[in-house]
Coordinates of C-alpha atoms in Angstrom, one line a residue:
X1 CA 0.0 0.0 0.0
X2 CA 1.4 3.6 -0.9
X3 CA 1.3 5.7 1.7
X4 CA -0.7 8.8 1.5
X5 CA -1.1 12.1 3.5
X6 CA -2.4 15.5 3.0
X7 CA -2.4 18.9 3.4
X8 CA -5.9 19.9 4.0
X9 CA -6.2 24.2 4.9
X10 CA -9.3 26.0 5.0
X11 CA -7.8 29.3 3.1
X12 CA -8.5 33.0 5.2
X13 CA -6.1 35.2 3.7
X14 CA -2.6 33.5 5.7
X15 CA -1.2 30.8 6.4
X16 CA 0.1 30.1 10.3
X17 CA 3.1 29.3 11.0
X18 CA 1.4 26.2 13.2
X19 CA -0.5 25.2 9.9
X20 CA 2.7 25.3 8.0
X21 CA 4.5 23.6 9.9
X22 CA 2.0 20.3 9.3
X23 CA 2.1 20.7 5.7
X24 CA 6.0 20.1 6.3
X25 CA 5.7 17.1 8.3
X26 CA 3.4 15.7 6.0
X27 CA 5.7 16.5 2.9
X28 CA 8.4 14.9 5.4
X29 CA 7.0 11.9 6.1
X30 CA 5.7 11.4 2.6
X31 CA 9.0 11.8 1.0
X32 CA 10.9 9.7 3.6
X33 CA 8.3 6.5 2.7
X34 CA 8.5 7.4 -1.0
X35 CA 4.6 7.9 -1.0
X36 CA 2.3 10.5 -2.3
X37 CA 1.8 14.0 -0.7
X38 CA -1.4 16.0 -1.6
X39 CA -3.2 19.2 -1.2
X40 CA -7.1 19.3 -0.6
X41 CA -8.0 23.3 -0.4
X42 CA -10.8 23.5 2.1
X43 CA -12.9 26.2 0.4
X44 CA -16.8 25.3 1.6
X45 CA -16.9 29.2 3.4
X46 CA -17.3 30.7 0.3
X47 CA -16.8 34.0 2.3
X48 CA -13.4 33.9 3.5
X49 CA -12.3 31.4 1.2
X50 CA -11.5 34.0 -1.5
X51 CA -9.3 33.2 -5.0
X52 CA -6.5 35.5 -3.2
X53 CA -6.9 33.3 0.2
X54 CA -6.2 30.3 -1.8
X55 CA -3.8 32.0 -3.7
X56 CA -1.9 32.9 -0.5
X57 CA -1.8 29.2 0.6
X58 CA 0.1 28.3 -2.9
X59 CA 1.8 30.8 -2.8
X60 CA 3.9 29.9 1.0
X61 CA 4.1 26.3 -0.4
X62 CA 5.5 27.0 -3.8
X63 CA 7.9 29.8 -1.5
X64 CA 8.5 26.7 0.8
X65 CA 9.3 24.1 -1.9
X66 CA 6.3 22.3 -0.8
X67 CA 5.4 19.4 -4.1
X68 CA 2.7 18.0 -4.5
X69 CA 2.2 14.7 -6.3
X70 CA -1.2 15.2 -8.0
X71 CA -3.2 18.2 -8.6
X72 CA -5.2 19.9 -5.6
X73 CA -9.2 18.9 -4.7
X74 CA -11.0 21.6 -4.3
X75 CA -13.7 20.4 -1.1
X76 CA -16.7 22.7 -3.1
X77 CA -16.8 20.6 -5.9
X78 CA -17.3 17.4 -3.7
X79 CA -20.8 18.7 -1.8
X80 CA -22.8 15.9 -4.1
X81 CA -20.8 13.2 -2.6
X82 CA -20.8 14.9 1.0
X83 CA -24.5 15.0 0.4
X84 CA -24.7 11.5 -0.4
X85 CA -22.9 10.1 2.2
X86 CA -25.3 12.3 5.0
X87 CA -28.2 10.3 3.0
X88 CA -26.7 7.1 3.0
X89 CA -26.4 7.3 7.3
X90 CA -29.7 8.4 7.8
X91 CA -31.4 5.4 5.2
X92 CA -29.0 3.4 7.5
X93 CA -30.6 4.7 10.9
X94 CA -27.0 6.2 11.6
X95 CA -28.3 9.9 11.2
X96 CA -31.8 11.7 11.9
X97 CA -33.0 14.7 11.0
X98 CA -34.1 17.5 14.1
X99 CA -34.5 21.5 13.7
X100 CA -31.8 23.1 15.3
X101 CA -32.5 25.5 17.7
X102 CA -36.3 26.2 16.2
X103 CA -35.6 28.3 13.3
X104 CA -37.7 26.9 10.8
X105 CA -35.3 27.0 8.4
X106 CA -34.9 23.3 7.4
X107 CA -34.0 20.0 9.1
X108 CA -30.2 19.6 10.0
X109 CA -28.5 16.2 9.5
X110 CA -27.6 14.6 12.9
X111 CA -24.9 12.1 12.7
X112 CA -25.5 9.3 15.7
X113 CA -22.4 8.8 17.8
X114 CA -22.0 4.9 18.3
X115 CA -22.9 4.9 22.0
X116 CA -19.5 3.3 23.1
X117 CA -16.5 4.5 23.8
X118 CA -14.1 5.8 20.7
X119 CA -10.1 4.8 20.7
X120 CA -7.4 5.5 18.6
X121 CA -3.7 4.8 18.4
X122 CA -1.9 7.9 18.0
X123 CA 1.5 8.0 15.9
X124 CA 3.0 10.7 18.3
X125 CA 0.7 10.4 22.0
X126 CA -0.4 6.8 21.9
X127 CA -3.5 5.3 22.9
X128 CA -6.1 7.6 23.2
X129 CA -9.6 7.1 24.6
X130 CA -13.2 9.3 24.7
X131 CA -15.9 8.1 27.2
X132 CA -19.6 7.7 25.0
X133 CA -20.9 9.6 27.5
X134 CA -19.0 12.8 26.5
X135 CA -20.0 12.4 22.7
X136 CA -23.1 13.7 21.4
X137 CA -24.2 13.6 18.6
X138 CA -22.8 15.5 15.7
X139 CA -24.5 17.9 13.3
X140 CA -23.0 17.1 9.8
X141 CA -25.4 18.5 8.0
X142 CA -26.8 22.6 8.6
X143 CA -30.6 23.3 8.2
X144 CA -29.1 25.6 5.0
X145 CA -28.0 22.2 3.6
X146 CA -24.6 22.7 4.0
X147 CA -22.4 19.9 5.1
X148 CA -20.1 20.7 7.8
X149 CA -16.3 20.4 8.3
X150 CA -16.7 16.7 9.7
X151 CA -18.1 14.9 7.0
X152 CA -16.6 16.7 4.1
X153 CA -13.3 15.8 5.9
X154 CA -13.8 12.4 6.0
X155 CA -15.6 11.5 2.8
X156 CA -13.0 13.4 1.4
X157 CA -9.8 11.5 2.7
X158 CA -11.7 8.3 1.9
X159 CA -12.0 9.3 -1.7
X160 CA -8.4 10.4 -1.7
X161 CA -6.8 7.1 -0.2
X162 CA -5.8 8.7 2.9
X163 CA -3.5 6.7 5.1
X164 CA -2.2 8.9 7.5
X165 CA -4.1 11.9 9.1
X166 CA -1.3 14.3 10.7
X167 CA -2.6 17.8 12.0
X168 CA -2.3 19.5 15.1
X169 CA -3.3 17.7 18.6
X170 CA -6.5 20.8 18.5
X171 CA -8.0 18.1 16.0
X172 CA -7.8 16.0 18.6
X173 CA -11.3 16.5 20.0
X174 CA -12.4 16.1 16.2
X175 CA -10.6 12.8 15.5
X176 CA -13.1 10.8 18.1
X177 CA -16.0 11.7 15.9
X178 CA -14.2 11.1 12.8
X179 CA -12.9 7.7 14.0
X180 CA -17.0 7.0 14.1
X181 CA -17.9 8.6 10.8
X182 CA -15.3 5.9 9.3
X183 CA -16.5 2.7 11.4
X184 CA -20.4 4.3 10.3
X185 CA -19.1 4.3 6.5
X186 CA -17.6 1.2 6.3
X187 CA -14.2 2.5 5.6
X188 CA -11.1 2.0 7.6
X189 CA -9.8 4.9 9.3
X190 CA -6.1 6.0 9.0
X191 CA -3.4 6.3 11.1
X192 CA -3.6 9.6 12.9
X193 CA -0.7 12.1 14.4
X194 CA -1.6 14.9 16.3
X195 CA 1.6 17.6 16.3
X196 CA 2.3 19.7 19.4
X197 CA 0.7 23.4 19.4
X198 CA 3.4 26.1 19.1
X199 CA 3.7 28.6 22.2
X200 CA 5.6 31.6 23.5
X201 CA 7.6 32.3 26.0
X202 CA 4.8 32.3 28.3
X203 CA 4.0 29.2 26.9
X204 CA 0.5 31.1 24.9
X205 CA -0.2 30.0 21.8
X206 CA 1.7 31.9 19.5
X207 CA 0.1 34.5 17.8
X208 CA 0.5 37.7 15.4
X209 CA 0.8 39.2 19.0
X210 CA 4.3 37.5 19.4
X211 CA 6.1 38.9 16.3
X212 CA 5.9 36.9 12.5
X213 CA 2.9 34.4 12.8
X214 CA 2.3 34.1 9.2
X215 CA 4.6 32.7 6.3
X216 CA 3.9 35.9 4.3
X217 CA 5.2 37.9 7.1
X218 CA 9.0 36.1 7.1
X219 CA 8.8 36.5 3.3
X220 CA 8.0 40.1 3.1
X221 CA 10.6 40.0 6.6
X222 CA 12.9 38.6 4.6
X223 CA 13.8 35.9 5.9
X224 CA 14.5 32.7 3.7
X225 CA 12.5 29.9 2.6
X226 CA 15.4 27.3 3.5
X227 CA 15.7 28.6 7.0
X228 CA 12.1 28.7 7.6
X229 CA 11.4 25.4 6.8
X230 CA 14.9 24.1 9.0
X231 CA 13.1 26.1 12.1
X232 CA 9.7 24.8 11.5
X233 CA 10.7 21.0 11.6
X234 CA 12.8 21.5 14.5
X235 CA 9.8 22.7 16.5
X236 CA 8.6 19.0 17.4
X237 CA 10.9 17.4 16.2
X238 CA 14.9 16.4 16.4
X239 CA 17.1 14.6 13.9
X240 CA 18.1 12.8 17.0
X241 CA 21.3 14.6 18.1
X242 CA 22.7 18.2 18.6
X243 CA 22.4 19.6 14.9
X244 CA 20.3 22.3 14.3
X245 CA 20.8 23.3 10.8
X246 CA 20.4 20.5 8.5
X247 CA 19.7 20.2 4.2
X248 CA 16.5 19.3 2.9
X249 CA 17.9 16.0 1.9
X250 CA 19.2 14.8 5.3
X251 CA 16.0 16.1 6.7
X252 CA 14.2 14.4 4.7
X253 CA 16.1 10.8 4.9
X254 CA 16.0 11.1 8.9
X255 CA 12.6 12.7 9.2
X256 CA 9.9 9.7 10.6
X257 CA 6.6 10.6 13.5
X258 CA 8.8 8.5 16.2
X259 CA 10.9 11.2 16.8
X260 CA 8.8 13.9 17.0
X261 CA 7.9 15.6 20.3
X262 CA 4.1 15.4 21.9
X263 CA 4.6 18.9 24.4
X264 CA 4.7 21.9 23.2
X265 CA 7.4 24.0 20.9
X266 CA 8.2 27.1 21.9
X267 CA 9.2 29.7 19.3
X268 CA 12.5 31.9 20.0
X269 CA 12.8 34.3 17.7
X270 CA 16.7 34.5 18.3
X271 CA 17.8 31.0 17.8
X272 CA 15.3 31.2 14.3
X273 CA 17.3 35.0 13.7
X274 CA 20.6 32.6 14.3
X275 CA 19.7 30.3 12.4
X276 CA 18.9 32.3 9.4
X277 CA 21.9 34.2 9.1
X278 CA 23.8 30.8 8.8
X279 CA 21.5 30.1 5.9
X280 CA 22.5 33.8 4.6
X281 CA 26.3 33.3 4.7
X282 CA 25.9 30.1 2.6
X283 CA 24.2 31.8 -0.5
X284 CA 25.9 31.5 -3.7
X285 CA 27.6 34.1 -4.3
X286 CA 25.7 35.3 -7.6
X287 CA 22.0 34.8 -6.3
X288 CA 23.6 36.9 -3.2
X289 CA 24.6 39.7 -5.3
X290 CA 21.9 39.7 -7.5
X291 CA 19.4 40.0 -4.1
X292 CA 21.1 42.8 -2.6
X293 CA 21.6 44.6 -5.7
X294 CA 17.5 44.2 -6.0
X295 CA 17.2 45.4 -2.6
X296 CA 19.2 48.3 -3.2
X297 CA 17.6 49.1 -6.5
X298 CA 14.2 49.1 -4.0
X299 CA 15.3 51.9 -1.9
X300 CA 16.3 54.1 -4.9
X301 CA 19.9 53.7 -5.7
X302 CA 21.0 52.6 -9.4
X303 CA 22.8 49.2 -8.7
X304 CA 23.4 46.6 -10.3
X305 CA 25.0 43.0 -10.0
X306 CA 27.9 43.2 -11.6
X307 CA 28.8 46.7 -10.2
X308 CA 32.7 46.2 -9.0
X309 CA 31.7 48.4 -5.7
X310 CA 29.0 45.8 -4.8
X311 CA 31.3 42.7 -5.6
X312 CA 33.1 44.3 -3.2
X313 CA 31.2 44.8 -0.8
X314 CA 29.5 41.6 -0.3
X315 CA 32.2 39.5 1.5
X316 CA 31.7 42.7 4.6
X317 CA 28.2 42.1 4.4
X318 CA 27.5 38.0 4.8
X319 CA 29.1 38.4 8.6
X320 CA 26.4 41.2 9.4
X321 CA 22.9 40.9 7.2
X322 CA 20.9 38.8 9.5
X323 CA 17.7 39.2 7.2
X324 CA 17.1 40.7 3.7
X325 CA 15.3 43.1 4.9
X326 CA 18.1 44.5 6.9
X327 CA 20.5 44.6 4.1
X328 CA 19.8 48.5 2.5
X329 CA 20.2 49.8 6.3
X330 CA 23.5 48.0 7.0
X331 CA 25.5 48.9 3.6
X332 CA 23.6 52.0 2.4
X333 CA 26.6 54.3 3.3
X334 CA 28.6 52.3 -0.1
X335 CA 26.2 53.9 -1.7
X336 CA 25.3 57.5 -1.2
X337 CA 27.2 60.4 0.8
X338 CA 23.7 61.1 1.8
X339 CA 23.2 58.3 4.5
X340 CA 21.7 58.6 8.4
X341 CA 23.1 58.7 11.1
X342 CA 22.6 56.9 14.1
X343 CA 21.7 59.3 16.9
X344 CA 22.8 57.4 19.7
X345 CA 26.2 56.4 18.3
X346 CA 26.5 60.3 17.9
X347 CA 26.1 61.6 21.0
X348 CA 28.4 58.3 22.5
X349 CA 31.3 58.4 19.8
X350 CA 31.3 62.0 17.8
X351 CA 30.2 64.8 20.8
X352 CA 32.4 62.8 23.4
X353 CA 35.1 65.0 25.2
X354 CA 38.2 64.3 22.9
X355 CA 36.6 62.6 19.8
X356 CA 37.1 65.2 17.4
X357 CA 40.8 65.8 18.3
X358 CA 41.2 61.5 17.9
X359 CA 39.3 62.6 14.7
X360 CA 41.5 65.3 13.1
X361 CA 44.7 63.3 14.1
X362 CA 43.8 60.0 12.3
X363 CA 42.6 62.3 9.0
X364 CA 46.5 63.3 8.9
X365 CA 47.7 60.0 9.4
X366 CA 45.0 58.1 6.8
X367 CA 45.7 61.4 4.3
X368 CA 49.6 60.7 4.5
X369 CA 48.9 56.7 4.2
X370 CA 51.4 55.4 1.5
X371 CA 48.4 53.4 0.2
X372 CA 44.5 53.5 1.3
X373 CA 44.8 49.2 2.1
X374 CA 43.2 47.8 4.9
X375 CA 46.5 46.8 6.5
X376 CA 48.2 50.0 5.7
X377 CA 45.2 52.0 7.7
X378 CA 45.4 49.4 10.7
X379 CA 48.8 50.1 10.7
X380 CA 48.5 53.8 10.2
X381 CA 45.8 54.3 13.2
X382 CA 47.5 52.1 15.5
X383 CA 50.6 54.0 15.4
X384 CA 49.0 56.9 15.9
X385 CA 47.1 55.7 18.8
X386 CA 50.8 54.6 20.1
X387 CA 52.1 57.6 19.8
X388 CA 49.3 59.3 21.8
X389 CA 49.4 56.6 24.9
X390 CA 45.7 56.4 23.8
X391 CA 43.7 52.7 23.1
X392 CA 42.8 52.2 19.8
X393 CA 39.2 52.3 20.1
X394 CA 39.7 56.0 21.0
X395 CA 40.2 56.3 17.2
X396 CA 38.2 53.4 15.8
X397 CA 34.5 54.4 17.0
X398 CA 34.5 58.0 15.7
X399 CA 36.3 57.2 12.1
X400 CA 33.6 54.4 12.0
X401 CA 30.4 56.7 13.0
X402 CA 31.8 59.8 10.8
X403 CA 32.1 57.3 7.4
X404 CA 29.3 55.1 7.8
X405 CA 26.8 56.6 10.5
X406 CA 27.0 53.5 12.6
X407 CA 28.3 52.2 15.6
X408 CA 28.6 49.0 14.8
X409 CA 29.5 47.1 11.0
X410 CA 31.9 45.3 9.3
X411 CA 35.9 45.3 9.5
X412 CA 36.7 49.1 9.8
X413 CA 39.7 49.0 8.0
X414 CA 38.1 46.4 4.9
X415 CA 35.1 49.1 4.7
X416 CA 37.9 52.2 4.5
X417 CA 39.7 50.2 1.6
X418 CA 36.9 50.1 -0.2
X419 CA 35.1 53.6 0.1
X420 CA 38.7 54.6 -0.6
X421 CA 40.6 57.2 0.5
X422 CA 38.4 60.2 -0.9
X423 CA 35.0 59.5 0.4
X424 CA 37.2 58.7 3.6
X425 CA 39.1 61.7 3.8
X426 CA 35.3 64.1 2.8
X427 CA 33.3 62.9 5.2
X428 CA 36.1 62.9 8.4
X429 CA 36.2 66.2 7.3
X430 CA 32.3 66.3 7.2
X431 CA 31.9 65.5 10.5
X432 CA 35.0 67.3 11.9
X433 CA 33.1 71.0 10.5
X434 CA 30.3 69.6 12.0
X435 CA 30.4 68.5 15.5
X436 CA 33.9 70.2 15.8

C-alpha cells in the first residue's frame, strides 16, 4: 500500500506558522516512505475562502518548496458526494434529521455517535480514549444544507486514499467523531498524528501578538524559505542529536513521527534570527549579489549586480545581514554620501570629550597613508594611537560613526579600503566642520 497524506487548509487570507508547519511534516514523512503528498483546499466558506486566500496558501508552499504529487481537490466541488454520504447514514438509521434551535429553516442532518467509547492509536501520543458519555451527537449537515467540516473531511480522505491523518493535537477533540464517521461508513480509518501546538515564552499559543505568525510575514521579513522550513521541523521534532541546521535532503532521509515531540514548541525568535543568518552566509555568491543589488535598487539607488563596488562589498556584508530586509540599512553608506546617522552612536562616539581631536589626528595619518589598504590604515591608526598613549578604540568608533553613521559594521579597515581614501578623507572632514 502507498502511503498517503495531506495537506488539507481552510484558506482565510494567511497561512500560520502552526499550519505550515504540518504541511511540512506531511511533505516529510511522505517523502521519507517514497509515497504520495497531496493538497485538498478546504474552500466550503465561500466568504473567506476567496481566489487571493487560496492564492496565498500556494503561494507559501510553492515559497517553501512544498510538491505536490497530484493536482489539488477543491472540497466545493465534492458537496454531491458529501451530500450522499449524509443520505446514506440516515437510510441506515446512523443519522436523523431535528430542527436546530427552532428556526424553521430546514431540518439539520444529525450524525449518531455509536454509543460506546471511541479509541485511537496515535502515531505521536499513543493510545487515546473518549468516554460515550461525552460524545453527542454531531451535526454534519446545517438546516441551509450545508455539510459541515466533519463529513466533508472524512468523505473526502476516503476518496483520496488517505493513510495517515497528521494535523495539530486541536483536531484532537475532532478525531473521536471522525474515528466513528469511518466505522459508520464502512471504511477504515487512517493512522492519525496529532503535532504539538506552538507557544511563546509564556507558553501562549503563538500569535501575530508574538512577532511573524504568518509565512507571508517572514517572506515580506525577509527571511529565507530554506531557513524557515529548518526552524519549523525543529519545533517538534529532532534529527536525533545536537544539529540544528540541517539540508532538505538529510532532513528528509532522517525525518519519521517516532521522533517527533508530543509537548509543546516554543518559538524563540533569536535561535530562528541565528539560524537564518547561517543560511544567509551560505548563498551563492551570484544569487547573493543579485538579491542585494535588488534590494538596493528598492530603496532608490542605481545598482546593479555586476557593479565592481557591490562585488566588493559583499564578503563585509554575509558576517552582518541577518535578514534581507536589513541589508539597505547595513550597507547604504557604499552607496550615497547622503546616509543617516545613528543618533545614539552620535552623541556616544562623535560629541564625546576628545573625539574630534582622535578625529582630526587619524585624517593626517589616513591622508599621509602610503596606500588607502586595509592593512596600511590598521597600521597607520594604530601608530598613531601609540604615539598618543591612547587605546585604539579611541580612534576606531568615531572614524567608524563619521564614514558610515553606525556604531557597529563590518571590519573598519576592509570598509575604509573600499570607500577609498576620498569619500574617507570628505566625510572625516564632514563631521569634523560639524560637530567640531
Amino acid at each position: 500500500m502507498t502511503l498517503r497524506c495531506r495537506f488539507a487548509p481552510s484558506p482565510t487570507g494567511h497561512v500560520h506558522i502552526g499550519n505550515m508547519r504540518a504541511a511540512i511534516y506531511n511533505w516529510l514523512f511522505a517523502r521519507h516512505h517514497n509515497g504520495s503528498f497531496l493538497l485538498r483546499i478546504e474552500d466550503t466558506d465561500r466568504e473567506r475562502s476567496t481566489p487571493e486566500a487560496v492564492q496565498t496558501v500556494l503561494r507559501a508552499m510553492d515559497w517553501l518548496g512544498l510538491t505536490v504529487d497530484e493536482e489539488p481537490l477543491y472540497q466545493s466541488t465534492r458537496r454531491d458526494a458529501h451530500l450522499e454520504a449524509a443520505e446514506r447514514l440516515l437510510a441506515e438509521g446512523k443519522a436523523y434529521k431535528e430542527d436546530k434551535g427552532g428556526t424553521g429553516r430546514g431540518e439539520a442532518v444529525i450524525f449518531r455517535m455509536p454509543g460506546t467509547d471511541v479509541t485511537f492509536r496515535d502515531e505521536i501520543k499513543g493510545e487515546l480514549t473518549k468516554k460515550a458519555e461525552d460524545m453527542k451527537d454531531l451535526v454534519i449537515v446545517r438546516s441551509d444544507g450545508n455539510p459541515v467540516f466533519h463529513l466533508a473531511n472524512v468523505v473526502d480522505d476516503i476518496h483520496m486514499g488517505i493513510t495517515h491523518v497528521i494535523r495539530g493535537d486541536d483536531h484532537i477533540e475532532n478525531t473521536y467523531r471522525h474515528v466513528a464517521l469511518y466505522q459508520a461508513l464502512g471504511a477504515e480509518a487512517p493512522a492519525f498524528a496529532h503535532l504539538p501546538m506552538i507557544v511563546n515564552a509564556q507558553g501562549k499559543p503563538y500569535s501575530k501578538r508574538d512577532g511573524a505568525a504568518y509565512v507571508g510575514d517572514f517572506r515580506d521579513n525577509g527571511y529565507l524559505p530554506d531557513a524557515l522550513f529548518n526552524y519549523l521541523v525543529l519545533l517538534g521534532w529532532s534529527p536525533g542529536d545536537d544539529r540544528e541546521k540541517l539540508t532538505r535532503e538529510e532532513i528528509v532521509s532522517l525525518f519519521d513521527l517516532d521522533r517527533v515531540r508530543s509537548h509543546a514548541a516554543q518559538f524563540d525568535i533569536g535561535k530562528f534570527e541565528w539560524l537564518n543568518a547561517e543560511y544567509m552566509k551560505d548563498l551563492d555568491e551570484t544569487m547573493y549579489r543579485a538579491e542585494l543589488a535588488h534590494r538596493l535598487r528598492g530603496a532608490g539607488y542605481d545598482v546593479n549586480a555586476e557593479d565592481p563596488g557591490l562585488v566588493r562589498i559583499v564578503p563585509l556584508m554575509r558576517e552582518r545581514i541577518k535578514k534581507w530586509s536589513e541589508a539597505v540599512d547595513h550597507c547604504v553608506y557604499f552607496f550615497t554620501e547622503d546616509f543617516p546617522f545613528d543618533d545614539k552612536a552620535v552623541r556616544k562616539r562623535l560629541l564625546k570629550d576628545g573625539a574630534m581631536t582622535a578625529l582630526a589626528a587619524i585624517r593626517s595619518a589616513f591622508a599621509d597613508a602610503a596606500d588607502f589598504t586595509a592593512e596600511s590604515l590598521e597600521t597607520a591608526l594604530r601608530e598613531t594611537a601609540e604615539r598618543e598613549g591612547q587605546n585604539a578604540g579611541v580612534y576606531i568608533h568615531p572614524v567608524r560613526v563619521s564614514v558610515t553613521g553606525q556604531a557597529g559594521g563590518p571590519s573598519l579597515f576592509d570598509l575604509l579600503e573600499v570607500l577609498g581614501r576620498d569619500r574617507v578623507l570628505g566625510r572625516i572632514d564632514r563631521a569634523l566642520e560639524h560637530y567640531g
